[in-house]
Backbone as ProteinMPNN parsed JSONL, in Angstrom:
{"seq_chain_A": "MSPMEIASYLMVVVYVISFLAMSAILAKEAGRPIWLFGKGSEPQGVPALLFRIAFIGGVLWPLGLAIFGNPIKADPLAIWLDGPWFDVFGHLLVVVGACIAIISQRFMGVSWRIGAAEGELGPIVDGGPFAISRNPVFVGQAVLFTGLFIVLPNLIQIALTLALFAAIALQVRIEERVLAASLGEPYRDYQRRVRRWIGTRRPRTAPAR", "coords_chain_A": {"N_chain_A": [[1.388, -67.38, 26.921], [-1.464, -66.95, 29.148], [-4.08, -69.195, 30.263], [-6.537, -67.906, 30.162], [-5.874, -65.809, 28.449], [-5.357, -67.205, 25.976], [-7.922, -68.348, 25.726], [-9.354, -65.95, 25.196], [-8.233, -65.098, 22.834], [-8.871, -67.327, 21.072], [-11.521, -67.033, 20.988], [-11.68, -64.678, 19.575], [-10.666, -65.54, 17.051], [-12.653, -67.445, 16.416], [-14.725, -65.759, 16.139], [-14.084, -64.1, 13.901], [-13.912, -66.098, 11.962], [-16.616, -66.905, 11.955], [-17.88, -64.521, 11.342], [-17.015, -64.232, 8.672], [-18.101, -66.495, 7.612], [-20.886, -66.198, 8.065], [-21.26, -63.979, 6.516], [-21.077, -65.084, 3.948], [-23.157, -66.826, 3.941], [-25.4, -65.034, 4.291], [-25.022, -63.448, 1.983], [-25.624, -65.389, -0.127], [-28.259, -65.876, 0.566], [-29.245, -63.387, -0.084], [-28.767, -63.34, -2.689], [-27.04, -61.646, -3.925], [-24.062, -59.621, -4.515], [-22.296, -58.681, -1.441], [-20.08, -57.236, -0.742], [-19.153, -54.068, -0.666], [-17.405, -52.056, -0.588], [-15.806, -51.026, -2.687], [-17.446, -49.857, -4.305], [-20.084, -47.593, -5.366], [-20.614, -43.819, -4.643], [-19.399, -42.789, -2.501], [-16.076, -42.519, -1.043], [-14.469, -45.197, 0.257], [-12.117, -46.293, 0.949], [-10.283, -45.777, 3.033], [-11.388, -46.456, 5.579], [-11.818, -49.131, 4.865], [-9.251, -50.186, 4.697], [-8.346, -49.698, 7.242], [-10.035, -51.463, 8.717], [-9.05, -53.874, 7.78], [-6.5, -53.88, 8.676], [-6.985, -53.793, 11.36], [-8.396, -56.359, 12.019], [-6.918, -58.276, 10.645], [-4.481, -57.949, 12.083], [-5.507, -58.312, 14.653], [-5.908, -61.136, 14.639], [-3.257, -62.185, 13.96], [-1.289, -60.843, 15.53], [-1.557, -61.491, 18.467], [-0.936, -64.204, 18.177], [1.751, -64.077, 17.264], [2.782, -62.782, 19.432], [2.527, -64.658, 21.373], [4.344, -66.657, 20.416], [6.804, -65.281, 19.878], [7.145, -63.302, 21.679], [6.799, -60.133, 23.344], [8.03, -57.427, 21.363], [8.491, -54.945, 22.23], [10.28, -53.817, 24.679], [9.8, -53.483, 28.108], [7.17, -52.661, 28.008], [4.901, -50.3, 28.738], [2.049, -50.533, 29.078], [1.662, -53.182, 29.291], [2.601, -53.581, 31.691], [1.195, -51.872, 33.401], [-1.527, -52.83, 33.129], [-1.57, -55.55, 33.817], [-2.611, -58.535, 35.291], [-4.894, -61.098, 36.87], [-7.434, -60.263, 37.223], [-7.92, -58.367, 35.391], [-7.641, -59.896, 33.1], [-9.95, -61.61, 33.432], [-12.085, -59.645, 33.258], [-11.521, -58.578, 30.718], [-11.943, -60.889, 29.206], [-14.508, -61.458, 29.548], [-15.629, -59.187, 28.166], [-14.831, -59.607, 25.714], [-16.175, -62.009, 24.95], [-18.891, -61.223, 25.197], [-19.017, -59.002, 23.412], [-18.426, -60.345, 20.909], [-20.775, -62.036, 20.779], [-22.829, -60.192, 20.598], [-22.201, -58.848, 18.063], [-22.184, -60.973, 16.218], [-24.857, -61.922, 16.376], [-26.265, -59.667, 15.769], [-25.285, -59.311, 13.076], [-26.516, -61.539, 11.947], [-29.2, -60.975, 12.241], [-29.708, -59.009, 10.493], [-30.091, -60.231, 8.031], [-31.156, -60.399, 4.692], [-30.41, -57.872, 4.218], [-27.774, -57.378, 5.048], [-24.693, -56.014, 4.379], [-21.353, -55.299, 3.425], [-19.767, -52.335, 3.72], [-21.156, -49.618, 1.797], [-23.359, -48.605, -0.752], [-25.139, -46.764, -3.207], [-28.228, -47.844, -4.396], [-27.644, -50.548, -3.752], [-28.586, -51.537, -1.298], [-30.474, -53.035, 1.187], [-33.857, -53.505, 2.667], [-34.734, -51.468, 5.439], [-33.562, -52.386, 8.639], [-34.988, -52.46, 11.723], [-35.599, -53.879, 14.18], [-35.182, -56.097, 16.765], [-31.807, -56.172, 18.008], [-31.378, -53.776, 16.59], [-33.173, -52.132, 17.366], [-32.335, -50.656, 19.558], [-29.876, -49.779, 18.864], [-28.4, -48.221, 16.143], [-26.134, -49.297, 15.029], [-25.376, -51.968, 15.848], [-23.664, -54.212, 15.173], [-20.971, -52.987, 14.723], [-20.817, -51.902, 17.384], [-20.7, -54.257, 18.875], [-18.139, -55.354, 17.904], [-16.551, -53.37, 18.677], [-16.585, -53.627, 21.449], [-15.579, -56.079, 21.628], [-12.851, -55.816, 20.806], [-11.999, -54.146, 22.605], [-12.034, -55.582, 24.789], [-10.119, -57.656, 24.159], [-7.942, -56.138, 24.05], [-7.627, -55.512, 26.897], [-7.159, -57.918, 27.928], [-4.893, -58.491, 26.585], [-2.801, -56.457, 27.132], [-0.938, -54.038, 25.464], [1.382, -52.003, 23.46], [1.162, -52.381, 20.69], [-1.376, -53.751, 20.553], [-3.167, -51.849, 21.379], [-2.92, -50.066, 19.404], [-4.019, -51.464, 17.255], [-6.675, -51.555, 18.243], [-7.373, -48.974, 18.308], [-7.158, -48.526, 15.507], [-9.453, -49.945, 14.627], [-11.537, -48.576, 15.842], [-11.347, -45.985, 14.643], [-11.819, -46.747, 11.97], [-14.49, -47.678, 12.297], [-15.832, -45.208, 13.229], [-15.47, -43.646, 10.844], [-16.536, -45.135, 8.852], [-19.238, -45.581, 9.584], [-20.37, -42.867, 9.443], [-20.199, -42.528, 6.719], [-21.92, -44.615, 5.614], [-24.305, -43.654, 6.778], [-24.821, -41.372, 5.36], [-25.184, -42.432, 2.812], [-27.308, -44.162, 3.27], [-29.301, -42.329, 4.124], [-29.599, -40.898, 1.723], [-30.359, -42.868, -0.033], [-32.607, -44.101, 0.975], [-34.191, -42.248, 2.245], [-36.916, -40.608, 3.843], [-37.966, -42.698, 5.604], [-35.528, -43.82, 6.558], [-34.501, -41.576, 7.858], [-36.343, -41.09, 9.866], [-35.916, -43.279, 11.416], [-33.272, -42.752, 12.262], [-34.029, -40.609, 13.882], [-35.408, -41.831, 16.002], [-33.704, -43.897, 17.018], [-30.577, -44.173, 18.628], [-27.249, -43.584, 17.303], [-25.246, -45.207, 18.557], [-26.036, -46.492, 21.089], [-29.131, -46.779, 22.616], [-32.392, -45.137, 22.722], [-34.486, -42.493, 21.511], [-36.874, -40.142, 23.038], [-40.045, -39.655, 21.612], [-40.848, -36.475, 20.026], [-43.253, -34.391, 21.497], [-45.937, -32.402, 20.541], [-46.378, -29.001, 21.711], [-48.523, -28.144, 24.19], [-51.632, -26.414, 23.584]], "CA_chain_A": [[0.023, -66.791, 27.201], [-2.172, -67.657, 30.077], [-5.242, -70.044, 29.891], [-7.479, -66.928, 29.828], [-5.516, -65.196, 27.225], [-5.595, -68.196, 25.112], [-9.281, -68.496, 25.484], [-9.739, -64.757, 24.402], [-7.773, -65.091, 21.496], [-9.462, -68.257, 20.392], [-12.718, -66.439, 20.803], [-11.585, -63.743, 18.439], [-10.594, -66.366, 15.973], [-13.981, -68.083, 16.16], [-15.731, -64.65, 15.605], [-13.649, -63.73, 12.551], [-14.488, -67.109, 10.984], [-18.16, -66.774, 12.082], [-18.281, -63.351, 10.587], [-16.959, -64.593, 7.206], [-19.056, -67.609, 7.067], [-22.35, -65.675, 8.119], [-21.394, -63.201, 5.281], [-21.264, -65.919, 2.764], [-24.589, -67.274, 3.9], [-26.325, -63.866, 3.922], [-24.93, -63.167, 0.452], [-26.335, -66.355, -0.815], [-29.62, -65.679, 0.758], [-29.85, -62.141, -0.677], [-28.708, -63.313, -4.071], [-26.361, -60.447, -4.541], [-22.704, -59.375, -3.775], [-22.429, -57.887, -0.223], [-18.933, -56.354, -0.603], [-19.598, -52.808, -1.391], [-16.321, -50.975, -0.315], [-15.271, -50.518, -3.878], [-18.76, -49.348, -5.156], [-20.786, -46.301, -4.785], [-19.943, -42.53, -4.893], [-18.578, -42.59, -1.438], [-14.922, -43.085, -1.098], [-14.354, -45.918, 1.478], [-10.739, -47.121, 0.993], [-9.42, -45.596, 4.179], [-12.047, -47.4, 6.48], [-11.691, -50.572, 4.543], [-7.918, -50.498, 4.959], [-8.248, -49.754, 8.691], [-10.769, -52.7, 9.12], [-8.273, -55.15, 7.407], [-5.38, -53.794, 9.557], [-7.446, -54.226, 12.765], [-8.837, -57.734, 12.038], [-5.796, -59.216, 10.406], [-3.727, -57.906, 13.232], [-6.17, -59.028, 15.744], [-5.647, -62.55, 14.611], [-1.933, -62.709, 13.827], [-0.43, -60.321, 16.637], [-1.443, -62.353, 19.55], [-0.258, -65.377, 17.827], [3.197, -63.772, 17.357], [3.168, -62.353, 20.773], [2.699, -65.968, 22.097], [5.475, -67.264, 19.842], [8.183, -64.525, 19.858], [7.008, -62.391, 23.022], [6.497, -58.809, 22.995], [9.289, -56.892, 20.897], [8.64, -53.488, 22.779], [10.687, -54.045, 25.956], [9.207, -52.655, 29.262], [5.901, -52.023, 27.448], [4.161, -49.826, 29.954], [0.597, -51.057, 29.107], [1.724, -54.653, 29.729], [2.892, -53.607, 33.196], [0.099, -51.306, 34.214], [-2.807, -53.544, 33.115], [-1.434, -56.958, 34.08], [-3.256, -59.291, 36.389], [-5.936, -62.051, 36.573], [-8.96, -59.653, 37.223], [-8.059, -57.646, 34.154], [-7.987, -61.01, 32.174], [-11.365, -62.022, 33.516], [-12.988, -58.657, 32.77], [-11.344, -58.446, 29.406], [-12.489, -62.058, 28.323], [-15.969, -61.263, 29.41], [-15.952, -58.326, 27.134], [-14.597, -60.476, 24.387], [-17.349, -62.991, 24.623], [-20.129, -60.481, 25.114], [-18.732, -58.27, 22.067], [-18.544, -61.363, 19.86], [-22.107, -62.487, 20.648], [-23.567, -59.028, 19.986], [-21.757, -58.659, 16.61], [-22.69, -62.062, 15.174], [-26.274, -61.968, 16.46], [-26.777, -58.455, 15.016], [-25.088, -59.539, 11.815], [-27.579, -62.482, 11.454], [-30.533, -60.254, 12.487], [-29.911, -58.129, 9.302], [-30.683, -60.966, 7.057], [-30.761, -59.899, 3.248], [-29.984, -56.398, 4.268], [-26.376, -57.44, 5.404], [-23.729, -55.722, 3.456], [-19.949, -54.811, 3.894], [-19.7, -51.168, 2.977], [-22.363, -49.112, 1.502], [-23.278, -48.015, -2.15], [-26.285, -46.464, -3.603], [-28.732, -48.926, -5.203], [-27.291, -51.959, -3.273], [-28.954, -51.677, -0.002], [-31.782, -53.859, 1.38], [-34.78, -52.777, 3.56], [-34.297, -50.989, 6.879], [-33.807, -53.394, 9.826], [-35.184, -51.739, 13.01], [-36.189, -54.649, 15.245], [-34.153, -56.768, 17.638], [-30.666, -55.276, 18.421], [-31.389, -52.5, 15.898], [-34.181, -51.258, 18.083], [-31.74, -49.863, 20.579], [-28.597, -49.125, 18.265], [-28.372, -48.306, 14.667], [-24.892, -50.028, 14.495], [-24.977, -52.974, 16.976], [-22.531, -54.989, 14.87], [-19.953, -52.156, 15.156], [-20.804, -51.757, 18.832], [-20.16, -55.597, 19.305], [-16.782, -55.43, 17.489], [-15.624, -52.402, 19.5], [-16.439, -54.261, 22.834], [-14.742, -57.279, 21.508], [-11.493, -55.448, 20.669], [-11.549, -53.509, 23.883], [-11.79, -56.716, 25.801], [-8.883, -58.122, 23.766], [-6.825, -55.168, 24.59], [-7.509, -55.581, 28.329], [-6.633, -59.299, 28.182], [-3.425, -58.581, 26.07], [-2.512, -54.982, 27.078], [0.525, -53.589, 24.911], [1.122, -50.852, 22.561], [0.578, -52.822, 19.294], [-2.78, -54.138, 20.584], [-3.93, -50.594, 21.42], [-2.909, -49.394, 18.031], [-4.993, -52.137, 16.535], [-7.968, -51.199, 18.706], [-7.747, -47.528, 17.896], [-7.505, -48.592, 14.179], [-10.801, -50.423, 14.552], [-12.411, -47.448, 16.361], [-11.173, -45.102, 13.674], [-12.556, -47.359, 10.936], [-15.898, -47.575, 12.57], [-16.28, -43.725, 13.144], [-15.411, -43.241, 9.513], [-17.476, -45.957, 7.974], [-20.667, -45.229, 10.047], [-20.834, -41.629, 8.734], [-20.359, -42.787, 5.213], [-23.144, -45.306, 5.571], [-25.459, -42.769, 7.224], [-25.197, -40.466, 4.269], [-25.892, -43.228, 1.741], [-28.603, -44.596, 3.568], [-30.256, -41.254, 4.083], [-29.784, -40.389, 0.379], [-31.158, -43.807, -0.725], [-33.902, -44.72, 1.689], [-34.965, -41.132, 2.361], [-37.522, -40.237, 5.195], [-37.969, -43.797, 6.394], [-34.308, -43.902, 7.3], [-34.173, -40.446, 8.776], [-37.298, -41.368, 11.031], [-35.215, -44.382, 12.229], [-32.35, -41.979, 12.951], [-34.745, -39.824, 14.977], [-35.952, -42.854, 17.054], [-32.751, -44.92, 17.691], [-29.262, -43.487, 18.637], [-26.12, -44.168, 16.546], [-24.423, -46.286, 19.15], [-26.841, -47.345, 21.944], [-30.242, -45.945, 23.224], [-33.48, -44.589, 21.969], [-34.897, -41.193, 21.784], [-38.209, -40.072, 23.208], [-40.415, -38.857, 20.462], [-41.076, -35.272, 20.4], [-44.57, -34.092, 21.389], [-46.398, -31.03, 20.21], [-46.619, -28.214, 22.933], [-50.014, -28.031, 24.5], [-52.218, -25.01, 23.222]], "C_chain_A": [[-0.668, -67.682, 28.412], [-3.48, -68.241, 29.513], [-6.494, -68.884, 29.377], [-7.114, -66.062, 28.611], [-5.672, -65.999, 25.928], [-7.08, -68.226, 24.612], [-9.821, -67.176, 24.818], [-9.378, -64.78, 23.116], [-8.416, -66.047, 20.625], [-10.919, -67.768, 20.104], [-12.736, -65.392, 19.653], [-11.515, -64.497, 17.097], [-11.936, -66.763, 15.498], [-14.92, -66.936, 15.672], [-15.417, -64.219, 14.36], [-14.176, -64.858, 11.568], [-16.13, -67.045, 10.9], [-18.646, -65.694, 11.307], [-18.137, -63.616, 9.069], [-17.953, -65.516, 6.618], [-20.489, -67.052, 7.012], [-22.431, -64.586, 6.868], [-21.632, -63.914, 4.089], [-22.825, -66.379, 2.656], [-25.591, -66.233, 3.589], [-26.266, -63.408, 2.386], [-25.766, -64.14, -0.425], [-27.892, -66.162, -0.594], [-30.246, -64.541, 0.075], [-29.719, -62.277, -2.24], [-27.932, -62.207, -4.79], [-25.053, -60.264, -3.921], [-23.147, -58.479, -2.572], [-21.199, -57.029, -0.005], [-18.995, -55.171, -1.394], [-18.465, -51.749, -1.249], [-15.835, -50.465, -1.582], [-16.449, -50.009, -4.824], [-19.127, -48.019, -4.658], [-19.912, -44.926, -5.047], [-19.089, -42.14, -3.642], [-17.262, -43.281, -1.343], [-14.735, -43.951, 0.234], [-13.081, -46.763, 1.715], [-10.118, -46.98, 2.318], [-10.129, -46.597, 5.31], [-11.805, -48.88, 6.133], [-10.198, -50.978, 4.932], [-7.69, -50.516, 6.538], [-8.967, -51.065, 9.208], [-9.725, -53.791, 8.84], [-7.101, -55.139, 8.341], [-5.814, -54.312, 10.952], [-7.836, -55.657, 12.996], [-7.662, -58.732, 11.723], [-4.804, -59.242, 11.515], [-4.25, -58.507, 14.466], [-5.919, -60.488, 15.709], [-4.126, -62.901, 14.556], [-1.008, -62.064, 15.004], [-0.512, -61.125, 17.864], [-0.847, -63.634, 19.315], [1.326, -65.168, 17.851], [3.566, -63.322, 18.596], [3.499, -63.69, 21.704], [3.959, -66.664, 21.691], [6.802, -66.646, 20.126], [8.252, -63.663, 21.06], [6.826, -60.963, 22.335], [7.891, -58.003, 22.619], [9.504, -55.554, 21.734], [9.078, -54.044, 24.393], [10.065, -53.108, 26.961], [8.082, -51.833, 28.697], [5.049, -51.525, 28.608], [2.739, -50.279, 30.119], [0.7, -52.443, 29.657], [1.918, -54.723, 31.178], [1.759, -52.977, 34.057], [-1.239, -52.082, 34.198], [-2.607, -55.177, 33.211], [-2.133, -57.32, 35.339], [-4.551, -60.055, 36.041], [-7.177, -61.33, 36.54], [-8.968, -58.926, 35.951], [-8.341, -58.738, 33.076], [-9.354, -61.391, 32.329], [-12.241, -61.047, 32.985], [-12.825, -58.586, 31.326], [-11.931, -59.655, 28.63], [-13.845, -61.982, 28.397], [-16.466, -60.287, 28.365], [-15.85, -58.979, 25.796], [-15.745, -61.258, 23.946], [-18.665, -62.119, 24.502], [-20.158, -59.517, 23.7], [-19.021, -59.162, 20.977], [-20.044, -61.753, 19.705], [-23.025, -61.324, 20.13], [-23.378, -58.839, 18.544], [-22.401, -59.759, 15.822], [-24.212, -62.138, 15.295], [-26.847, -60.845, 15.701], [-26.571, -58.611, 13.544], [-26.232, -60.574, 11.017], [-28.905, -61.896, 11.361], [-30.77, -59.498, 11.163], [-30.34, -58.942, 8.087], [-30.156, -60.547, 5.623], [-30.214, -58.515, 3.22], [-28.613, -56.31, 4.608], [-25.604, -57.046, 4.198], [-22.435, -55.317, 4.151], [-19.618, -53.609, 3.219], [-21.092, -50.715, 2.525], [-22.218, -48.444, 0.096], [-24.881, -47.885, -2.459], [-26.97, -47.7, -4.569], [-28.562, -50.427, -4.764], [-27.762, -52.165, -1.832], [-30.417, -52.36, 0.168], [-32.788, -53.067, 2.333], [-34.252, -52.416, 4.987], [-34.637, -52.137, 7.796], [-33.835, -52.607, 11.181], [-35.591, -52.392, 14.282], [-34.905, -55.313, 15.828], [-33.077, -55.916, 18.161], [-30.769, -53.769, 17.879], [-32.445, -51.686, 16.415], [-33.496, -50.453, 19.094], [-30.264, -49.447, 20.101], [-28.789, -49.361, 16.867], [-27.263, -49.119, 14.229], [-24.508, -51.155, 15.424], [-23.835, -53.849, 16.501], [-21.284, -54.27, 15.144], [-19.73, -52.074, 16.624], [-20.136, -53.082, 19.432], [-18.654, -55.717, 18.997], [-15.921, -54.388, 18.194], [-15.485, -52.935, 20.831], [-15.487, -55.394, 22.75], [-13.062, -56.789, 21.481], [-11.012, -54.737, 22.014], [-11.225, -54.59, 24.919], [-10.418, -57.451, 25.501], [-7.777, -57.319, 24.242], [-6.584, -55.285, 26.157], [-6.875, -56.646, 28.748], [-5.147, -59.139, 27.774], [-2.964, -57.009, 26.036], [-0.98, -54.708, 26.499], [0.179, -52.681, 23.928], [0.755, -51.239, 21.105], [-0.928, -53.062, 19.427], [-3.633, -52.759, 20.691], [-4.02, -49.826, 20.239], [-3.798, -50.033, 17.181], [-6.503, -51.745, 16.956], [-8.369, -49.819, 18.243], [-8.02, -47.607, 16.305], [-8.99, -48.954, 13.883], [-11.635, -49.384, 14.884], [-12.458, -46.363, 15.257], [-12.135, -45.571, 12.449], [-13.982, -47.361, 11.145], [-16.436, -46.221, 12.522], [-16.395, -43.211, 11.635], [-16.468, -43.868, 8.642], [-18.946, -45.726, 8.412], [-21.12, -43.901, 9.555], [-20.928, -41.832, 7.282], [-21.629, -43.533, 5.04], [-24.225, -44.585, 5.961], [-25.84, -41.934, 6.104], [-25.736, -41.304, 3.023], [-27.124, -43.741, 1.939], [-29.784, -43.561, 3.657], [-30.573, -40.834, 2.65], [-30.677, -41.47, -0.378], [-32.364, -44.22, -0.213], [-34.846, -43.411, 2.199], [-35.509, -40.896, 3.669], [-37.674, -41.437, 6.059], [-36.766, -44.045, 7.226], [-34.048, -42.668, 8.354], [-35.254, -40.49, 10.001], [-36.547, -42.265, 11.936], [-34.149, -43.567, 12.994], [-32.929, -41.101, 14.089], [-35.106, -40.571, 16.24], [-34.873, -43.592, 17.823], [-31.238, -44.084, 17.361], [-28.182, -44.347, 17.797], [-25.556, -45.332, 17.166], [-25.443, -47.141, 20.103], [-27.937, -46.423, 22.614], [-31.255, -45.561, 22.293], [-33.809, -43.117, 22.309], [-36.369, -41.059, 22.178], [-38.731, -39.275, 21.941], [-41.073, -37.548, 20.951], [-42.736, -35.002, 20.474], [-44.857, -32.565, 21.21], [-46.585, -30.279, 21.447], [-48.068, -28.021, 22.917], [-50.396, -26.603, 24.096], [-53.095, -24.665, 24.257]], "O_chain_A": [[-0.445, -68.881, 28.579], [-3.934, -67.846, 28.439], [-7.205, -69.042, 28.386], [-7.988, -65.648, 27.85], [-6.089, -65.458, 24.904], [-7.424, -68.153, 23.432], [-10.68, -67.278, 23.943], [-10.201, -64.482, 22.251], [-8.568, -65.72, 19.448], [-11.464, -68.088, 19.048], [-13.699, -65.281, 18.894], [-12.204, -64.147, 16.138], [-12.339, -66.486, 14.369], [-15.815, -67.181, 14.863], [-16.35, -63.923, 13.614], [-14.779, -64.58, 10.531], [-16.751, -67.136, 9.841], [-19.681, -65.804, 10.65], [-19.022, -63.269, 8.287], [-18.503, -65.427, 5.521], [-21.238, -67.353, 6.082], [-23.501, -64.356, 6.304], [-22.351, -63.423, 3.218], [-23.536, -66.334, 1.652], [-26.501, -66.426, 2.782], [-27.245, -63.078, 1.716], [-26.497, -63.729, -1.326], [-28.679, -66.292, -1.532], [-31.415, -64.536, -0.309], [-30.358, -61.557, -3.007], [-28.104, -61.891, -5.967], [-24.892, -60.737, -2.796], [-24.106, -57.708, -2.618], [-21.242, -56.146, 0.852], [-18.908, -55.192, -2.622], [-18.606, -50.643, -1.771], [-15.398, -49.316, -1.525], [-16.266, -49.804, -6.024], [-18.585, -47.441, -3.716], [-18.784, -44.92, -5.539], [-18.198, -41.294, -3.719], [-17.214, -44.498, -1.525], [-14.864, -43.347, 1.299], [-13.004, -47.712, 2.495], [-9.465, -47.917, 2.776], [-9.442, -47.453, 5.868], [-11.619, -49.731, 7.004], [-10.0, -52.072, 5.461], [-6.892, -51.313, 7.032], [-8.432, -51.689, 10.124], [-9.556, -54.628, 9.726], [-6.681, -56.202, 8.797], [-5.14, -55.114, 11.598], [-7.626, -56.157, 14.101], [-7.454, -59.766, 12.358], [-4.308, -60.3, 11.904], [-3.528, -59.136, 15.238], [-5.717, -61.058, 16.781], [-3.773, -63.932, 15.128], [-0.043, -62.715, 15.407], [0.573, -61.465, 18.335], [-0.245, -64.173, 20.243], [2.071, -65.986, 18.39], [4.751, -63.465, 18.896], [4.418, -63.792, 22.516], [4.623, -67.236, 22.555], [7.768, -67.292, 20.532], [9.357, -63.297, 21.461], [6.735, -60.724, 21.131], [8.784, -57.929, 23.463], [10.648, -55.126, 21.888], [8.272, -54.596, 25.142], [9.826, -51.954, 26.606], [7.991, -50.613, 28.831], [4.534, -52.334, 29.38], [2.271, -50.394, 31.252], [-0.152, -52.837, 30.453], [1.527, -55.672, 31.857], [1.421, -53.407, 35.16], [-2.003, -51.995, 35.159], [-3.426, -55.953, 32.718], [-2.236, -56.553, 36.296], [-5.226, -59.728, 35.065], [-8.046, -61.783, 35.795], [-10.056, -58.848, 35.381], [-9.199, -58.523, 32.22], [-9.993, -61.511, 31.284], [-13.16, -61.439, 32.267], [-13.84, -58.533, 30.631], [-12.379, -59.473, 27.498], [-14.496, -62.382, 27.432], [-17.52, -60.47, 27.757], [-16.705, -58.872, 24.916], [-16.224, -61.211, 22.813], [-19.468, -62.43, 23.622], [-21.184, -59.35, 23.04], [-19.827, -58.804, 20.118], [-20.53, -61.793, 18.575], [-23.899, -61.552, 19.293], [-24.365, -58.674, 17.828], [-23.102, -59.494, 14.845], [-24.832, -62.428, 14.271], [-27.855, -61.031, 15.019], [-27.416, -58.186, 12.756], [-26.673, -60.448, 9.875], [-29.693, -62.265, 10.49], [-31.92, -59.358, 10.747], [-30.92, -58.366, 7.167], [-28.96, -60.376, 5.39], [-29.61, -58.084, 2.238], [-28.119, -55.187, 4.507], [-25.779, -57.613, 3.119], [-22.438, -55.023, 5.347], [-19.159, -53.744, 2.085], [-22.09, -51.364, 2.84], [-21.198, -47.837, -0.231], [-25.72, -48.694, -2.064], [-26.295, -48.372, -5.348], [-29.184, -51.357, -5.278], [-27.212, -53.074, -1.209], [-31.334, -52.204, -0.638], [-32.43, -51.958, 2.73], [-33.4, -53.096, 5.558], [-35.708, -52.744, 7.78], [-32.797, -52.166, 11.675], [-35.884, -51.755, 15.293], [-33.773, -55.08, 15.404], [-33.421, -54.906, 18.777], [-30.377, -52.78, 18.497], [-32.63, -50.57, 15.93], [-34.131, -49.488, 19.518], [-29.525, -48.837, 20.874], [-29.229, -50.409, 16.395], [-27.339, -49.656, 13.123], [-23.328, -51.261, 15.757], [-23.036, -54.241, 17.352], [-20.453, -54.886, 15.813], [-18.594, -52.161, 17.091], [-19.24, -53.059, 20.276], [-17.939, -56.194, 19.878], [-14.702, -54.533, 18.285], [-14.414, -52.784, 21.42], [-14.694, -55.651, 23.656], [-12.194, -57.4, 22.104], [-9.849, -54.763, 22.417], [-10.317, -54.5, 25.746], [-9.679, -57.808, 26.419], [-6.785, -57.81, 24.78], [-5.452, -55.161, 26.624], [-6.119, -56.609, 29.719], [-4.252, -59.579, 28.497], [-2.796, -56.429, 24.964], [0.016, -55.147, 27.074], [-0.97, -52.493, 23.528], [0.104, -50.468, 20.4], [-1.696, -52.652, 18.556], [-4.706, -52.653, 20.096], [-4.95, -49.056, 19.998], [-4.402, -49.348, 16.355], [-7.4, -51.64, 16.12], [-9.505, -49.546, 17.856], [-8.91, -46.926, 15.796], [-9.65, -48.359, 13.031], [-12.597, -49.248, 14.129], [-13.545, -45.864, 14.967], [-13.059, -44.873, 12.033], [-14.709, -47.053, 10.2], [-17.437, -46.01, 11.836], [-17.303, -42.459, 11.28], [-17.159, -43.233, 7.846], [-19.814, -45.694, 7.54], [-22.307, -43.814, 9.239], [-21.814, -41.232, 6.674], [-22.446, -43.032, 4.268], [-25.27, -44.925, 5.407], [-27.029, -41.748, 5.846], [-26.642, -40.861, 2.316], [-27.968, -43.822, 1.047], [-30.95, -43.817, 3.357], [-31.708, -40.448, 2.373], [-31.552, -41.141, -1.179], [-33.189, -44.712, -0.983], [-36.032, -43.544, 2.497], [-34.748, -40.945, 4.636], [-37.523, -41.259, 7.268], [-36.857, -44.416, 8.396], [-33.5, -42.798, 9.448], [-34.97, -39.921, 11.055], [-36.535, -42.038, 13.146], [-34.09, -43.648, 14.221], [-32.298, -40.924, 15.131], [-35.11, -40.041, 17.352], [-34.999, -43.892, 19.01], [-30.867, -43.566, 16.308], [-28.253, -45.568, 17.656], [-25.36, -46.362, 16.521], [-25.634, -48.338, 19.888], [-27.585, -45.361, 23.126], [-31.017, -45.645, 21.088], [-33.391, -42.617, 23.354], [-37.139, -41.865, 21.656], [-38.057, -38.438, 21.341], [-41.705, -37.461, 22.004], [-43.44, -35.395, 19.543], [-44.138, -31.671, 21.656], [-47.002, -30.97, 22.376], [-48.738, -27.789, 21.91], [-49.592, -25.683, 24.243], [-53.7, -23.593, 24.222]]}, "name": "protein", "num_of_chains": 1, "seq": "MSPMEIASYLMVVVYVISFLAMSAILAKEAGRPIWLFGKGSEPQGVPALLFRIAFIGGVLWPLGLAIFGNPIKADPLAIWLDGPWFDVFGHLLVVVGACIAIISQRFMGVSWRIGAAEGELGPIVDGGPFAISRNPVFVGQAVLFTGLFIVLPNLIQIALTLALFAAIALQVRIEERVLAASLGEPYRDYQRRVRRWIGTRRPRTAPAR"}
């Protein structure tokens, strides 16, 4: 692995450790369990499994790649996306994505949870990064994995990245249903003001009479 590839991989490892440590800190501050994948009426087994595959693979696969090499001979992605400029751009995305995700996680405070379940939610967080995205943690994670794929382009890494994207897409829709049912109109108003991924909406004005 090149120095840039090593730096990107270490950034991912640091992010995963920070994510787990921050989750423990926020759980202690909230005084309640934050792991909700096994709770609630909404089945969350599939996104939970995909998240595990993506993050465990994101930590172990690059390490195996460095030790044993790519088992897929003549991997087309490794050929097409190889080059120092790809490494620089990908590393930048890794750093930016990790920063967005961990800052957004900390900003949630006592409302932080992993998964969603009725009766287990904190107050709506709509300031800071949540003023321009309803899911900035997921946005940051998606940017991070995209960057890691650009730095380490291969078929396994793209599969891990797609697993993360699928997990995010499934989990966001589950959480939106739970939040809307549990928090009611205040959350629906937040949905009307802020987009799911990034951006805000202009408030609708009544037509002039």
